[in-house]
Amino acid sequence: MPFSTLSELKTRLDAGDISAVELARQYLERAEKHNPALNAFVHLDAKYVLAQAEASDAYRAAHGARTLEGLPIAIKDIFCTQDGPTQCCSNILKGFHAPYDAHVITRLKEAGAVLFGKTNMDEFAMGSSNETSAFGPCRNPWNSDCIPGGSSGGSAAAVAAALVPAALGTDTGGSIRQPAALTGITGMKPTYGRVSRRGIIAFASSLDQAGPMTRSVRDAAMIGEAIAGHDAGDSTSVADAPEMNWLAACDRVDMQGLKIGKPKEYFIDGMDAGVREAVDAALAACEKLGAEIVDISLPNTQYAVAAYYVIAPSEASANLSRYDGVRFGHRCENPDDLLDMYTRSRDEGFGSEVKRRILTGNFALSSGYYDAYYKKAQQVRTLIRQDFLNAFEKVDVIATPTSPVPAFKIGEKTDDPLTMYLADIFTIALNLAGLPGLSQPCGAVHGLPVGLQWIAPAWREDMLLGAAAAYESATDWSTKVPQGFGGET
Ligand code: GLN
């Protein structure tokens, strides 16, 4: 049971083999047993979970099942939920209770899902290792000395260790795909504008997007289908997005006629040799399934990290100015005056990575520097987008490694922000271009998972899902589970 996919659990629930309450109990027991070692959940209220499961069983009995009826789904601590705390793993939001549900949370509730606790993350989603969390680091189930990736590290670890069958994450520069890769699960970042950002605590508004973290490609489609769609409350949520059949896209079992682009800029010196081998082997498997591998070039990729680390901190510095000690969360004791309250509340509330981003962002936006940094970065962004458009004239999808390295040791990169930023080298470009991406397991290096990243044209999540589903059905990487969590065969 524990390592079942959402689809398998749905079949069992629909057949009456198990009730939502029984399912919730089983996962709650697992979370109680394993969370202390992993620190994947920062808030989990068993009573609340069971009450939702009871309500779901009652709904099923009265009206029949909705698409995610009774299925437990964990929520990254960045999504506002009316019930329980929403703290973005920051001291500045310690004890904050949101007055409303994020749009995607409403969507999950409407689909019958059982919200299963809040997961650990880098503070304000700024990080690639989950080490900047105010609640302490989360550990990788495959090796507890290692990070699970970030920023959605708690969601990734919880799903990888089957403390919950699926979770929601957010991805601004890779925060769904990189932790999915480093923990051996599937993670999908939809096209920018596909999913509403309302009620998701803003990091970089032109990049942030929510998506599923799951044990299979079909599970990602099930959640994608539930959370996607227009929301008049988010002006960047697209009203006339092309219709798509999420589940039918996963029926693909071969790759006949599929042209897969292999960008030379994503197979670079300095990346882990084992990662390269695993991804090369995955592409060979795709060829066997009928795909044609086409060498392509995305020349402006080399500027993606630099452009991102101007744009994302700039937007973050504006978004985070709302935390002033007045309206949300932490306020310092006995301020001398208003300015003292602002500065001390912020100083005490934000961690050092968040402060670094605010300083960098304010610098890049300040008069005299705006054109040299922010404007230039936006111009580079256009070039990066154009690279992808050119590539998609020749190929249907693009395949790359998700991360140049497998999970690294806790503490290994914390003193060196630049090295940490380079962890996102393969995931960032598509956020800048607004494109959808998916990471799925495709190998192992020294017992640690390796991820294969798929990139598709805007609004073609069906291409991602189809390619990934075909690969998944032909290989067994998605069925591998970490030792010590009761899933050994
Ligand atoms: N690691 C990147 C950063 O720190 C991306 C984070 C994210 O996608 N939220 O900005």
Coordinates of N, CA and C in Angstrom, one line a residue, residues 29-227:
E29 N -0.1 7.3 10.2 CA 0.8 6.4 11.0 C 2.2 6.5 10.4
R30 N 2.3 6.4 9.1 CA 3.6 6.5 8.4 C 4.3 7.8 8.7
A31 N 3.5 8.9 8.6 CA 4.1 10.2 8.8 C 4.6 10.3 10.3
E32 N 3.8 9.8 11.2 CA 4.2 9.9 12.6 C 5.5 9.1 12.9
K33 N 5.6 8.0 12.2 CA 6.8 7.2 12.4 C 8.0 7.8 11.7
H34 N 7.9 8.2 10.5 CA 9.1 8.6 9.7 C 9.4 10.1 9.7
N35 N 8.4 10.9 10.0 CA 8.7 12.4 9.8 C 9.8 12.9 10.8
P36 N 9.9 12.4 12.0 CA 10.9 12.9 12.9 C 12.3 12.8 12.2
A37 N 12.6 11.8 11.5 CA 13.9 11.6 10.8 C 14.0 12.5 9.6
L38 N 12.9 12.7 8.9 CA 13.0 13.5 7.6 C 12.7 14.9 7.7
N39 N 11.9 15.3 8.7 CA 11.4 16.7 8.8 C 10.8 17.2 7.5
A40 N 10.0 16.4 6.9 CA 9.3 16.7 5.7 C 8.0 17.6 5.9
F41 N 7.3 17.3 7.0 CA 6.1 18.1 7.4 C 6.5 19.1 8.5
V42 N 6.0 20.3 8.3 CA 6.2 21.3 9.4 C 4.9 21.5 10.1
H43 N 3.8 21.0 9.6 CA 2.6 21.1 10.3 C 1.7 19.9 9.8
L44 N 1.2 19.1 10.7 CA 0.3 18.0 10.4 C -0.7 17.8 11.5
D45 N -1.9 18.0 11.2 CA -3.0 17.9 12.2 C -3.8 16.7 11.9
A46 N -3.6 15.6 12.6 CA -4.2 14.3 12.4 C -5.8 14.4 12.4
K47 N -6.2 15.2 13.4 CA -7.7 15.3 13.6 C -8.3 16.0 12.3
Y48 N -7.6 17.0 11.8 CA -8.1 17.7 10.7 C -8.1 16.8 9.4
V49 N -7.0 16.0 9.3 CA -7.0 15.1 8.2 C -8.1 14.1 8.2
L50 N -8.3 13.5 9.4 CA -9.4 12.5 9.6 C -10.8 13.1 9.4
A51 N -11.0 14.3 9.8 CA -12.3 15.0 9.6 C -12.6 15.1 8.1
Q52 N -11.5 15.5 7.3 CA -11.8 15.7 5.9 C -12.0 14.3 5.2
A53 N -11.3 13.3 5.7 CA -11.5 11.9 5.2 C -12.9 11.4 5.5
E54 N -13.4 11.7 6.7 CA -14.8 11.3 7.0 C -15.7 12.0 6.1
A55 N -15.5 13.3 5.9 CA -16.4 14.1 5.0 C -16.4 13.5 3.6
S56 N -15.2 13.1 3.2 CA -15.1 12.5 1.8 C -15.8 11.2 1.7
D57 N -15.7 10.4 2.7 CA -16.5 9.1 2.7 C -18.0 9.4 2.6
A58 N -18.4 10.4 3.4 CA -19.8 10.7 3.4 C -20.3 11.3 2.0
Y59 N -19.4 12.1 1.4 CA -19.7 12.6 0.1 C -19.9 11.5 -0.9
R60 N -18.9 10.6 -0.9 CA -18.9 9.5 -1.8 C -20.3 8.7 -1.7
A61 N -20.6 8.4 -0.4 CA -21.8 7.6 -0.2 C -23.1 8.4 -0.7
A62 N -23.1 9.7 -0.5 CA -24.3 10.4 -0.9 C -24.3 10.8 -2.4
H63 N -23.2 11.1 -3.0 CA -23.2 11.7 -4.3 C -22.3 10.9 -5.3
G64 N -21.5 10.0 -4.9 CA -20.5 9.4 -5.8 C -19.2 10.1 -5.7
A65 N -18.1 9.6 -6.4 CA -16.8 10.1 -6.2 C -16.5 11.2 -7.2
R66 N -15.8 12.3 -6.7 CA -15.2 13.3 -7.5 C -13.8 12.8 -7.9
T67 N -13.1 13.6 -8.8 CA -11.9 13.0 -9.4 C -10.7 12.6 -8.4
L68 N -10.6 13.4 -7.3 CA -9.6 13.0 -6.3 C -10.2 12.6 -5.0
E69 N -11.4 12.0 -5.1 CA -12.1 11.7 -3.8 C -11.3 10.9 -2.8
G70 N -11.1 11.4 -1.7 CA -10.5 10.7 -0.6 C -9.0 10.6 -0.7
L71 N -8.4 11.2 -1.7 CA -6.9 11.0 -1.8 C -6.1 12.0 -1.1
P72 N -5.2 11.6 -0.2 CA -4.4 12.5 0.6 C -3.4 13.2 -0.3
I73 N -3.3 14.6 -0.1 CA -2.3 15.3 -0.9 C -1.7 16.4 0.1
A74 N -0.4 16.3 0.2 CA 0.3 17.3 1.1 C 0.5 18.6 0.3
I75 N 0.7 19.7 1.1 CA 0.7 21.0 0.6 C 2.0 21.7 1.0
K76 N 2.7 22.2 0.1 CA 3.9 23.0 0.4 C 3.5 24.2 1.3
D77 N 4.3 24.6 2.2 CA 3.9 25.7 3.2 C 3.8 27.1 2.6
I78 N 3.8 27.1 1.3 CA 3.7 28.4 0.5 C 2.3 28.7 0.1
F79 N 1.4 27.7 0.2 CA 0.0 27.8 -0.3 C -0.8 28.3 0.9
C80 N -1.6 29.4 0.7 CA -2.5 29.8 1.8 C -3.6 28.8 2.0
T81 N -3.8 28.4 3.2 CA -4.9 27.5 3.6 C -5.7 28.2 4.7
Q82 N -7.0 28.2 4.6 CA -7.7 28.8 5.7 C -7.6 28.0 7.0
D83 N -7.4 26.7 6.9 CA -7.2 25.9 8.1 C -5.7 25.7 8.3
G84 N -5.3 25.9 9.6 CA -3.9 25.6 9.9 C -3.0 26.8 9.5
P85 N -1.8 26.7 10.0 CA -0.9 27.9 9.7 C -0.3 27.8 8.3
T86 N 0.0 29.0 7.7 CA 0.7 29.1 6.4 C 1.9 30.0 6.7
Q87 N 3.1 29.4 6.8 CA 4.3 30.2 7.3 C 5.4 30.3 6.3
C88 N 5.3 29.7 5.1 CA 6.4 29.9 4.1 C 7.7 29.5 4.7
C89 N 7.7 28.7 5.8 CA 8.9 28.3 6.5 C 9.8 29.5 6.8
S90 N 9.2 30.6 7.2 CA 9.9 31.8 7.6 C 9.5 32.3 9.0
N91 N 10.5 32.8 9.7 CA 10.2 33.3 11.0 C 9.3 34.5 10.9
I92 N 9.3 35.2 9.8 CA 8.5 36.4 9.7 C 7.0 36.1 9.6
L93 N 6.7 34.8 9.2 CA 5.3 34.4 9.1 C 5.0 33.4 10.2
K94 N 5.8 33.2 11.2 CA 5.5 32.2 12.3 C 4.2 32.5 12.9
G95 N 3.3 31.6 12.9 CA 2.0 31.7 13.5 C 1.0 32.4 12.6
F96 N 1.3 32.7 11.3 CA 0.4 33.3 10.4 C -0.7 32.3 10.0
H97 N -2.0 32.8 10.1 CA -3.1 32.0 9.6 C -3.7 32.8 8.4
A98 N -3.8 32.2 7.2 CA -4.3 32.9 6.1 C -5.8 33.0 6.2
P99 N -6.4 34.1 5.8 CA -7.8 34.3 5.8 C -8.6 33.6 4.7
Y100 N -7.9 33.1 3.8 CA -8.6 32.4 2.6 C -7.7 31.3 2.1
D101 N -8.4 30.4 1.3 CA -7.6 29.3 0.6 C -7.1 29.8 -0.8
A102 N -5.9 29.4 -1.1 CA -5.4 29.6 -2.5 C -6.3 29.0 -3.5
H103 N -6.4 29.5 -4.7 CA -7.3 29.0 -5.7 C -7.0 27.5 -5.9
V104 N -5.8 27.1 -6.0 CA -5.5 25.6 -6.2 C -6.0 24.8 -5.0
I105 N -6.0 25.4 -3.8 CA -6.5 24.6 -2.7 C -8.0 24.4 -2.8
T106 N -8.7 25.5 -3.2 CA -10.1 25.4 -3.5 C -10.4 24.3 -4.5
R107 N -9.6 24.3 -5.6 CA -9.7 23.3 -6.6 C -9.5 21.9 -6.1
L108 N -8.5 21.7 -5.3 CA -8.3 20.3 -4.7 C -9.5 19.9 -3.9
K109 N -9.9 20.9 -3.0 CA -11.1 20.5 -2.2 C -12.3 20.2 -3.0
E110 N -12.5 21.0 -4.1 CA -13.7 20.7 -4.9 C -13.6 19.3 -5.6
A111 N -12.3 18.8 -5.8 CA -12.1 17.5 -6.4 C -12.2 16.4 -5.4
G112 N -12.4 16.8 -4.1 CA -12.5 15.7 -3.1 C -11.3 15.3 -2.4
A113 N -10.1 16.0 -2.7 CA -8.9 15.6 -2.1 C -8.9 15.9 -0.6
V114 N -8.1 15.1 0.2 CA -7.9 15.3 1.6 C -6.6 16.1 1.8
L115 N -6.6 17.3 2.3 CA -5.3 18.1 2.5 C -4.6 17.5 3.6
F116 N -3.3 17.1 3.3 CA -2.6 16.3 4.3 C -1.3 17.1 4.8
G117 N -1.5 18.1 5.6 CA -0.3 18.7 6.2 C 0.4 19.7 5.3
K118 N 1.2 20.5 5.9 CA 2.1 21.5 5.3 C 3.5 21.0 5.2
T119 N 4.2 21.1 4.1 CA 5.5 20.5 3.9 C 6.6 21.6 4.0
N120 N 7.8 21.1 4.4 CA 9.0 21.9 4.6 C 9.4 22.5 3.3
M121 N 10.1 23.6 3.3 CA 10.6 24.2 2.1 C 11.7 25.3 2.4
D122 N 12.4 25.7 1.4 CA 13.3 26.8 1.7 C 12.5 28.0 2.0
E123 N 13.0 28.9 2.9 CA 12.3 30.1 3.3 C 11.9 30.9 2.0
F124 N 10.6 31.2 1.9 CA 10.0 31.9 0.8 C 10.4 31.3 -0.6
A125 N 10.7 30.0 -0.6 CA 11.0 29.2 -1.8 C 12.4 29.7 -2.4
M126 N 13.2 30.3 -1.6 CA 14.5 30.7 -2.1 C 15.6 29.7 -1.7
G127 N 15.9 28.8 -2.6 CA 16.9 27.9 -2.3 C 16.8 26.6 -3.1
S128 N 17.8 25.8 -3.1 CA 17.8 24.5 -3.9 C 18.1 23.3 -3.0
S129 N 17.9 23.5 -1.7 CA 18.3 22.4 -0.8 C 17.5 22.2 0.4
N130 N 16.5 23.1 0.6 CA 15.6 23.1 1.7 C 16.4 23.5 3.0
E131 N 17.6 24.0 2.9 CA 18.4 24.3 4.1 C 18.1 25.7 4.6
T132 N 17.4 26.6 3.9 CA 17.1 27.9 4.4 C 15.8 28.0 5.2
S133 N 15.1 26.8 5.3 CA 13.9 26.8 6.1 C 14.1 27.2 7.6
A134 N 13.1 28.0 8.1 CA 13.2 28.4 9.5 C 12.9 27.2 10.4
F135 N 12.4 26.1 9.8 CA 12.1 24.9 10.6 C 13.2 23.8 10.5
G136 N 14.3 24.2 10.0 CA 15.5 23.3 9.9 C 15.4 22.5 8.6
P137 N 16.5 21.9 8.2 CA 16.6 21.2 6.9 C 15.7 20.0 6.9
C138 N 15.3 19.6 5.7 CA 14.6 18.3 5.5 C 15.6 17.4 4.9
R139 N 15.4 16.1 5.2 CA 16.4 15.1 4.7 C 15.9 14.3 3.6
N140 N 16.9 13.8 2.8 CA 16.6 13.0 1.6 C 16.4 11.5 2.0
P141 N 15.2 10.9 1.7 CA 14.9 9.5 2.2 C 16.0 8.5 1.6
W142 N 16.6 8.9 0.5 CA 17.6 7.9 -0.1 C 18.9 7.9 0.7
N143 N 19.2 9.0 1.4 CA 20.4 9.1 2.2 C 20.2 10.3 3.1
S144 N 20.1 10.0 4.4 CA 19.7 11.1 5.3 C 20.8 12.1 5.5
D145 N 22.0 11.9 5.0 CA 23.0 12.9 5.1 C 22.8 14.0 4.0
C146 N 21.9 13.7 3.1 CA 21.8 14.5 1.9 C 20.6 15.4 1.9
I147 N 20.6 16.5 1.1 CA 19.5 17.3 1.0 C 18.5 16.7 0.0
P148 N 17.2 17.0 0.1 CA 16.2 16.5 -0.8 C 16.0 17.3 -2.0
G149 N 16.8 18.4 -2.2 CA 16.6 19.4 -3.2 C 15.7 20.5 -2.6
G150 N 15.5 21.5 -3.4 CA 14.6 22.6 -3.0 C 14.1 23.4 -4.1
S151 N 13.2 24.3 -3.9 CA 12.7 24.6 -2.5 C 11.6 23.7 -2.0
S152 N 11.0 22.9 -2.9 CA 9.9 22.1 -2.4 C 10.4 20.7 -1.8
G153 N 11.4 20.8 -1.0 CA 12.1 19.6 -0.4 C 11.2 18.8 0.4
G154 N 10.3 19.4 1.2 CA 9.5 18.6 2.1 C 8.4 17.8 1.3
S155 N 7.9 18.4 0.3 CA 6.9 17.7 -0.6 C 7.6 16.5 -1.3
A156 N 8.8 16.8 -1.7 CA 9.6 15.7 -2.4 C 9.9 14.6 -1.5
A157 N 10.4 14.9 -0.3 CA 10.8 13.8 0.6 C 9.6 13.1 1.1
A158 N 8.5 13.8 1.3 CA 7.2 13.1 1.8 C 6.7 12.1 0.8
V159 N 6.7 12.5 -0.5 CA 6.2 11.6 -1.5 C 7.2 10.4 -1.7
A160 N 8.5 10.8 -1.8 CA 9.6 9.8 -2.0 C 9.5 8.7 -0.9
A161 N 9.3 9.0 0.3 CA 9.2 8.1 1.4 C 7.8 7.5 1.6
A162 N 6.9 8.0 0.8 CA 5.5 7.5 0.9 C 4.9 7.8 2.2
L163 N 5.1 9.0 2.7 CA 4.4 9.5 3.9 C 3.1 10.1 3.4
V164 N 3.0 10.3 2.1 CA 1.7 10.8 1.5 C 1.9 10.4 0.0
P165 N 0.8 10.1 -0.7 CA 1.0 9.6 -2.1 C 1.3 10.7 -3.1
A166 N 1.0 12.0 -2.8 CA 1.3 13.1 -3.7 C 1.3 14.4 -3.0
A167 N 1.9 15.4 -3.6 CA 2.0 16.7 -2.9 C 2.0 17.8 -4.0
L168 N 1.7 19.0 -3.5 CA 1.8 20.2 -4.3 C 3.1 20.9 -4.0
G169 N 3.7 21.4 -5.1 CA 4.9 22.2 -4.9 C 4.8 23.5 -5.8
T170 N 5.8 24.4 -5.7 CA 5.8 25.5 -6.6 C 7.2 25.5 -7.2
D171 N 7.2 26.2 -8.4 CA 8.4 26.1 -9.2 C 8.6 27.5 -9.9
T172 N 9.7 28.2 -9.4 CA 10.0 29.5 -9.8 C 11.2 29.5 -10.7
G173 N 12.1 28.6 -10.4 CA 13.4 28.3 -11.1 C 13.8 26.9 -11.1
G174 N 12.8 26.0 -10.7 CA 13.2 24.6 -10.6 C 12.7 23.9 -9.4
S175 N 12.0 24.6 -8.5 CA 11.7 24.1 -7.2 C 10.7 22.9 -7.1
I176 N 10.1 22.5 -8.2 CA 9.4 21.2 -8.3 C 10.3 20.2 -8.9
R177 N 10.9 20.5 -10.0 CA 11.6 19.5 -10.8 C 12.9 19.1 -10.2
Q178 N 13.7 20.0 -9.6 CA 14.9 19.6 -9.0 C 14.8 18.7 -7.8
P179 N 13.9 19.1 -6.8 CA 13.7 18.1 -5.7 C 13.1 16.8 -6.2
A180 N 12.2 16.8 -7.2 CA 11.6 15.6 -7.7 C 12.8 14.7 -8.2
A181 N 13.7 15.3 -9.0 CA 14.8 14.6 -9.5 C 15.7 14.0 -8.4
L182 N 16.0 14.8 -7.4 CA 16.9 14.4 -6.3 C 16.3 13.3 -5.4
T183 N 15.0 13.2 -5.4 CA 14.4 12.2 -4.5 C 13.7 11.0 -5.3
G184 N 13.8 11.0 -6.6 CA 13.3 9.9 -7.4 C 11.8 9.9 -7.6
I185 N 11.2 11.0 -7.7 CA 9.8 11.1 -8.0 C 9.5 11.9 -9.3
T186 N 8.2 12.1 -9.6 CA 7.9 12.9 -10.8 C 7.4 14.2 -10.4
G187 N 7.8 15.3 -11.1 CA 7.3 16.6 -10.7 C 7.1 17.4 -12.0
M188 N 6.0 18.1 -12.0 CA 5.6 18.9 -13.3 C 5.4 20.3 -13.0
K189 N 6.0 21.2 -13.8 CA 5.8 22.6 -13.7 C 5.0 23.0 -15.0
P190 N 3.7 23.4 -14.8 CA 2.9 23.7 -15.9 C 3.3 25.0 -16.6
T191 N 2.7 25.3 -17.8 CA 3.0 26.5 -18.5 C 2.6 27.7 -17.6
Y192 N 3.4 28.8 -17.7 CA 3.0 30.0 -16.9 C 1.7 30.5 -17.3
G193 N 0.8 30.7 -16.3 CA -0.6 31.1 -16.7 C -1.6 30.0 -16.7
R194 N -1.1 28.7 -16.6 CA -2.1 27.6 -16.7 C -2.8 27.4 -15.3
V195 N -2.0 27.7 -14.2 CA -2.5 27.5 -12.9 C -2.5 28.9 -12.2
S196 N -3.6 29.1 -11.4 CA -3.7 30.4 -10.8 C -2.7 30.5 -9.6
R197 N -2.1 31.8 -9.5 CA -1.1 32.0 -8.4 C -1.8 32.6 -7.2
R198 N -3.1 32.9 -7.3 CA -3.8 33.6 -6.2 C -3.7 32.7 -4.9
G199 N -3.2 33.3 -3.9 CA -3.1 32.6 -2.6 C -1.8 31.8 -2.4
I200 N -1.0 31.9 -3.4 CA 0.4 31.3 -3.3 C 1.3 32.5 -2.9
I201 N 2.0 32.3 -1.8 CA 2.8 33.5 -1.3 C 3.8 33.8 -2.4
A202 N 3.8 35.0 -2.9 CA 4.6 35.4 -4.0 C 6.1 35.5 -3.8
F203 N 6.9 34.9 -4.7 CA 8.3 35.0 -4.6 C 8.7 35.9 -5.8
A204 N 8.6 35.4 -7.1 CA 8.9 36.1 -8.3 C 7.7 36.0 -9.2
S205 N 6.8 37.0 -9.2 CA 5.5 36.8 -9.8 C 5.5 36.5 -11.3
S206 N 6.5 36.8 -12.0 CA 6.5 36.5 -13.5 C 7.0 35.1 -13.7
L207 N 7.4 34.4 -12.7 CA 8.0 33.0 -12.8 C 7.2 32.0 -12.0
D208 N 6.7 32.3 -10.9 CA 6.0 31.3 -10.0 C 4.9 30.5 -10.7
Q209 N 4.9 29.2 -10.4 CA 3.8 28.4 -10.9 C 3.7 27.2 -10.1
A210 N 2.5 26.7 -9.8 CA 2.3 25.6 -8.9 C 2.2 24.3 -9.7
G211 N 2.5 23.2 -9.1 CA 2.4 21.9 -9.9 C 2.5 20.7 -8.9
P212 N 2.2 19.5 -9.5 CA 2.2 18.3 -8.7 C 3.5 17.6 -8.6
M213 N 3.7 16.9 -7.4 CA 4.8 16.0 -7.2 C 4.3 14.7 -6.8
T214 N 4.6 13.7 -7.6 CA 3.8 12.4 -7.5 C 4.7 11.2 -7.7
R215 N 4.1 10.0 -7.6 CA 4.9 8.8 -7.9 C 4.7 8.3 -9.3
S216 N 4.0 8.9 -10.1 CA 3.8 8.5 -11.5 C 3.4 9.7 -12.4
V217 N 3.6 9.5 -13.7 CA 3.2 10.5 -14.6 C 1.7 10.7 -14.6
R218 N 0.9 9.6 -14.6 CA -0.5 9.8 -14.6 C -1.0 10.5 -13.4
D219 N -0.4 10.3 -12.2 CA -0.7 11.0 -11.0 C -0.5 12.5 -11.2
A220 N 0.6 12.9 -11.9 CA 0.8 14.3 -12.1 C -0.3 14.9 -13.0
A221 N -0.8 14.1 -13.9 CA -1.8 14.5 -14.8 C -3.1 14.7 -14.0
M222 N -3.4 13.8 -13.1 CA -4.6 13.8 -12.3 C -4.7 15.1 -11.5
I223 N -3.6 15.5 -10.9 CA -3.5 16.7 -10.1 C -3.5 17.9 -11.0
G224 N -2.8 17.8 -12.1 CA -2.7 19.0 -13.1 C -4.1 19.3 -13.5
E225 N -4.8 18.3 -13.9 CA -6.2 18.5 -14.4 C -7.1 19.2 -13.3
A226 N -6.9 18.8 -12.1 CA -7.7 19.4 -11.0 C -7.4 20.9 -10.7
I227 N -6.1 21.2 -10.8 CA -5.7 22.6 -10.4 C -5.6 23.6 -11.5

